[in-house]
Amino acid sequence: MGVDLAITLGGARLANPIVTASGCFGSGKEMSRFVDLRSLGAVVCKTVTPEPRLGISPPRGAETASGMLNAIGLQNPGVAAFREGDLVWLAERNVPAIASVGGHSVADYVRCIEALRGAAGLVAIELNLSCPNLEDRGFMFALSAERTAEVTAAARAASDVPVFCKLSPDVTDIVAIAEAATGAGADGLSLINTTLGMAIDPLTFRAKLSTGTGGLSGPAIKPIAVRCIWQVHRALPHVPIIGMGGIAGVEDAVEMILAGATAVAVGTANFYDPTATETIARALADFCEAHGIASLDEIRGQVKIEG
């Protein structure tokens, strides 16, 4: 039986649903030693900002039970260098790219998007909304439906490719935030970003990150991610979702598709297994073949809840 893993994501046709999670794969150059990038649906690049950023002082990362904490501070070379370097490199290899953009104001997001207009190989923009909004007392855009809508509307007006909003799970009603994003013009959603966590060394009494708190990722957050995807897909069934958060193997990917994800992004797993993305992409084809699934449309959102 032939298996068709191809998906349509915001208008772009991708060979399969396995993509990389922003911040966990760079832009693919280093990882191309371990993975055939053309075996993936797309590479979601590390977040870029209008100007270069050095990030925060170390320590920036810490292992936790079934996951890791990080606080990088959006270190990046700036959007101009990204377009002239990494995006060109990916386009020359015919690898679909999704650019992640961030900033401290709505204008910052717009500047990034305008700088990326017309870039070869760029199939979508992902808005990293877990950035502090300096125009609103430093609150993250993703924690407010109003601010999410504001930045999304501006981004959608500036972009010549589909716009996906990456949302935080640290809210009381993620469906309300998702509805605000799509109502303002978002073509799709990325669920979920890391959840805020903290770890302390009991011997030194010191926080394990220089910032105290940081983003928790890895298998520990997968049930939260699956829940968020399911809730949003149930409310907005026609909105494409890139699911992420704790994917370590093919069954994790299938779980998110059953919850409603169109595509699945692999993140933390890349740090301990640089072949994880390609391995999962190949395993997904085998899984579908073994279970008589001809297309992922047959199982997307088809979770069974009894009781």
PDB file of N, CA and C in Angstrom, residues 135-177:
ATOM      1  N   GLU A 135       6.322  47.696  25.342  1.00  0.00           N
ATOM      2  CA  GLU A 135       5.295  48.737  25.300  1.00  0.00           C
ATOM      3  C   GLU A 135       4.144  48.428  26.259  1.00  0.00           C
ATOM      4  N   ASP A 136       4.195  47.251  26.887  1.00  0.00           N
ATOM      5  CA  ASP A 136       3.123  46.839  27.795  1.00  0.00           C
ATOM      6  C   ASP A 136       3.722  46.217  29.053  1.00  0.00           C
ATOM      7  N   ARG A 137       4.613  46.962  29.709  1.00  0.00           N
ATOM      8  CA  ARG A 137       5.222  46.581  30.985  1.00  0.00           C
ATOM      9  C   ARG A 137       5.973  45.250  30.929  1.00  0.00           C
ATOM     10  N   GLY A 138       6.402  44.862  29.747  1.00  0.00           N
ATOM     11  CA  GLY A 138       7.196  43.658  29.621  1.00  0.00           C
ATOM     12  C   GLY A 138       6.408  42.368  29.577  1.00  0.00           C
ATOM     13  N   PHE A 139       5.080  42.431  29.540  1.00  0.00           N
ATOM     14  CA  PHE A 139       4.275  41.217  29.466  1.00  0.00           C
ATOM     15  C   PHE A 139       4.460  40.554  28.097  1.00  0.00           C
ATOM     16  N   MET A 140       4.480  39.231  28.080  1.00  0.00           N
ATOM     17  CA  MET A 140       4.598  38.524  26.817  1.00  0.00           C
ATOM     18  C   MET A 140       3.352  38.746  25.959  1.00  0.00           C
ATOM     19  N   PHE A 141       3.561  38.919  24.661  1.00  0.00           N
ATOM     20  CA  PHE A 141       2.436  39.069  23.740  1.00  0.00           C
ATOM     21  C   PHE A 141       1.472  37.893  23.867  1.00  0.00           C
ATOM     22  N   ALA A 142       2.027  36.678  24.000  1.00  0.00           N
ATOM     23  CA  ALA A 142       1.212  35.464  23.976  1.00  0.00           C
ATOM     24  C   ALA A 142       0.293  35.320  25.177  1.00  0.00           C
ATOM     25  N   LEU A 143       0.485  36.126  26.210  1.00  0.00           N
ATOM     26  CA  LEU A 143      -0.345  36.006  27.407  1.00  0.00           C
ATOM     27  C   LEU A 143      -1.598  36.871  27.339  1.00  0.00           C
ATOM     28  N   SER A 144      -1.738  37.638  26.272  1.00  0.00           N
ATOM     29  CA  SER A 144      -2.878  38.542  26.132  1.00  0.00           C
ATOM     30  C   SER A 144      -3.536  38.350  24.776  1.00  0.00           C
ATOM     31  N   ALA A 145      -4.841  38.109  24.774  1.00  0.00           N
ATOM     32  CA  ALA A 145      -5.563  37.979  23.509  1.00  0.00           C
ATOM     33  C   ALA A 145      -5.484  39.277  22.709  1.00  0.00           C
ATOM     34  N   GLU A 146      -5.593  40.404  23.396  1.00  0.00           N
ATOM     35  CA  GLU A 146      -5.559  41.702  22.721  1.00  0.00           C
ATOM     36  C   GLU A 146      -4.210  41.952  22.063  1.00  0.00           C
ATOM     37  N   ARG A 147      -3.114  41.688  22.809  1.00  0.00           N
ATOM     38  CA  ARG A 147      -1.776  41.930  22.250  1.00  0.00           C
ATOM     39  C   ARG A 147      -1.455  40.927  21.150  1.00  0.00           C
ATOM     40  N   THR A 148      -1.909  39.695  21.324  1.00  0.00           N
ATOM     41  CA  THR A 148      -1.711  38.693  20.280  1.00  0.00           C
ATOM     42  C   THR A 148      -2.384  39.134  18.989  1.00  0.00           C
ATOM     43  N   ALA A 149      -3.609  39.616  19.096  1.00  0.00           N
ATOM     44  CA  ALA A 149      -4.333  40.078  17.914  1.00  0.00           C
ATOM     45  C   ALA A 149      -3.646  41.275  17.270  1.00  0.00           C
ATOM     46  N   GLU A 150      -3.135  42.169  18.094  1.00  0.00           N
ATOM     47  CA  GLU A 150      -2.494  43.383  17.576  1.00  0.00           C
ATOM     48  C   GLU A 150      -1.267  43.050  16.739  1.00  0.00           C
ATOM     49  N   VAL A 151      -0.391  42.211  17.276  1.00  0.00           N
ATOM     50  CA  VAL A 151       0.831  41.896  16.544  1.00  0.00           C
ATOM     51  C   VAL A 151       0.526  41.003  15.346  1.00  0.00           C
ATOM     52  N   THR A 152      -0.461  40.128  15.472  1.00  0.00           N
ATOM     53  CA  THR A 152      -0.818  39.251  14.360  1.00  0.00           C
ATOM     54  C   THR A 152      -1.360  40.049  13.183  1.00  0.00           C
ATOM     55  N   ALA A 153      -2.236  40.985  13.454  1.00  0.00           N
ATOM     56  CA  ALA A 153      -2.808  41.801  12.380  1.00  0.00           C
ATOM     57  C   ALA A 153      -1.728  42.576  11.640  1.00  0.00           C
ATOM     58  N   ALA A 154      -0.790  43.141  12.382  1.00  0.00           N
ATOM     59  CA  ALA A 154       0.295  43.900  11.759  1.00  0.00           C
ATOM     60  C   ALA A 154       1.203  42.985  10.944  1.00  0.00           C
ATOM     61  N   ALA A 155       1.480  41.803  11.485  1.00  0.00           N
ATOM     62  CA  ALA A 155       2.339  40.849  10.784  1.00  0.00           C
ATOM     63  C   ALA A 155       1.679  40.346   9.507  1.00  0.00           C
ATOM     64  N   ARG A 156       0.395  40.030   9.595  1.00  0.00           N
ATOM     65  CA  ARG A 156      -0.326  39.520   8.423  1.00  0.00           C
ATOM     66  C   ARG A 156      -0.359  40.569   7.309  1.00  0.00           C
ATOM     67  N   ALA A 157      -0.518  41.824   7.682  1.00  0.00           N
ATOM     68  CA  ALA A 157      -0.550  42.896   6.688  1.00  0.00           C
ATOM     69  C   ALA A 157       0.802  43.084   6.014  1.00  0.00           C
ATOM     70  N   ALA A 158       1.879  42.770   6.730  1.00  0.00           N
ATOM     71  CA  ALA A 158       3.225  43.000   6.199  1.00  0.00           C
ATOM     72  C   ALA A 158       3.783  41.806   5.433  1.00  0.00           C
ATOM     73  N   SER A 159       3.240  40.619   5.657  1.00  0.00           N
ATOM     74  CA  SER A 159       3.846  39.397   5.132  1.00  0.00           C
ATOM     75  C   SER A 159       3.314  39.007   3.763  1.00  0.00           C
ATOM     76  N   ASP A 160       4.205  38.429   2.946  1.00  0.00           N
ATOM     77  CA  ASP A 160       3.791  37.891   1.650  1.00  0.00           C
ATOM     78  C   ASP A 160       3.733  36.368   1.666  1.00  0.00           C
ATOM     79  N   VAL A 161       3.867  35.773   2.870  1.00  0.00           N
ATOM     80  CA  VAL A 161       3.727  34.323   3.040  1.00  0.00           C
ATOM     81  C   VAL A 161       2.806  34.081   4.238  1.00  0.00           C
ATOM     82  N   PRO A 162       2.291  32.861   4.406  1.00  0.00           N
ATOM     83  CA  PRO A 162       1.418  32.576   5.545  1.00  0.00           C
ATOM     84  C   PRO A 162       2.085  32.873   6.882  1.00  0.00           C
ATOM     85  N   VAL A 163       1.272  33.281   7.849  1.00  0.00           N
ATOM     86  CA  VAL A 163       1.751  33.631   9.187  1.00  0.00           C
ATOM     87  C   VAL A 163       1.164  32.660  10.210  1.00  0.00           C
ATOM     88  N   PHE A 164       2.051  32.047  11.001  1.00  0.00           N
ATOM     89  CA  PHE A 164       1.653  31.153  12.086  1.00  0.00           C
ATOM     90  C   PHE A 164       2.014  31.801  13.418  1.00  0.00           C
ATOM     91  N   CYS A 165       1.113  31.741  14.370  1.00  0.00           N
ATOM     92  CA  CYS A 165       1.366  32.290  15.702  1.00  0.00           C
ATOM     93  C   CYS A 165       1.756  31.172  16.655  1.00  0.00           C
ATOM     94  N   LYS A 166       2.905  31.322  17.295  1.00  0.00           N
ATOM     95  CA  LYS A 166       3.361  30.332  18.278  1.00  0.00           C
ATOM     96  C   LYS A 166       2.891  30.777  19.659  1.00  0.00           C
ATOM     97  N   LEU A 167       2.034  29.969  20.263  1.00  0.00           N
ATOM     98  CA  LEU A 167       1.362  30.363  21.491  1.00  0.00           C
ATOM     99  C   LEU A 167       1.957  29.698  22.721  1.00  0.00           C
ATOM    100  N   SER A 168       1.789  30.369  23.850  1.00  0.00           N
ATOM    101  CA  SER A 168       2.274  29.879  25.137  1.00  0.00           C
ATOM    102  C   SER A 168       1.188  29.063  25.830  1.00  0.00           C
ATOM    103  N   PRO A 169       1.570  27.984  26.533  1.00  0.00           N
ATOM    104  CA  PRO A 169       0.587  27.231  27.313  1.00  0.00           C
ATOM    105  C   PRO A 169       0.281  27.881  28.653  1.00  0.00           C
ATOM    106  N   ASP A 170       1.034  28.926  29.007  1.00  0.00           N
ATOM    107  CA  ASP A 170       0.908  29.538  30.334  1.00  0.00           C
ATOM    108  C   ASP A 170      -0.229  30.559  30.388  1.00  0.00           C
ATOM    109  N   VAL A 171      -1.398  30.130  29.954  1.00  0.00           N
ATOM    110  CA  VAL A 171      -2.584  30.988  29.961  1.00  0.00           C
ATOM    111  C   VAL A 171      -3.759  30.186  30.504  1.00  0.00           C
ATOM    112  N   THR A 172      -4.788  30.884  30.953  1.00  0.00           N
ATOM    113  CA  THR A 172      -5.950  30.177  31.497  1.00  0.00           C
ATOM    114  C   THR A 172      -6.863  29.638  30.406  1.00  0.00           C
ATOM    115  N   ASP A 173      -6.839  30.252  29.217  1.00  0.00           N
ATOM    116  CA  ASP A 173      -7.727  29.829  28.134  1.00  0.00           C
ATOM    117  C   ASP A 173      -7.001  29.959  26.806  1.00  0.00           C
ATOM    118  N   ILE A 174      -6.333  28.889  26.384  1.00  0.00           N
ATOM    119  CA  ILE A 174      -5.544  28.968  25.154  1.00  0.00           C
ATOM    120  C   ILE A 174      -6.440  29.076  23.926  1.00  0.00           C
ATOM    121  N   VAL A 175      -7.671  28.586  24.019  1.00  0.00           N
ATOM    122  CA  VAL A 175      -8.592  28.717  22.887  1.00  0.00           C
ATOM    123  C   VAL A 175      -8.899  30.188  22.617  1.00  0.00           C
ATOM    124  N   ALA A 176      -9.060  30.967  23.670  1.00  0.00           N
ATOM    125  CA  ALA A 176      -9.333  32.396  23.499  1.00  0.00           C
ATOM    126  C   ALA A 176      -8.171  33.100  22.806  1.00  0.00           C
ATOM    127  N   ILE A 177      -6.950  32.728  23.156  1.00  0.00           N
ATOM    128  CA  ILE A 177      -5.776  33.327  22.508  1.00  0.00           C
ATOM    129  C   ILE A 177      -5.715  32.888  21.047  1.00  0.00           C
TER     130      ILE A 177
END
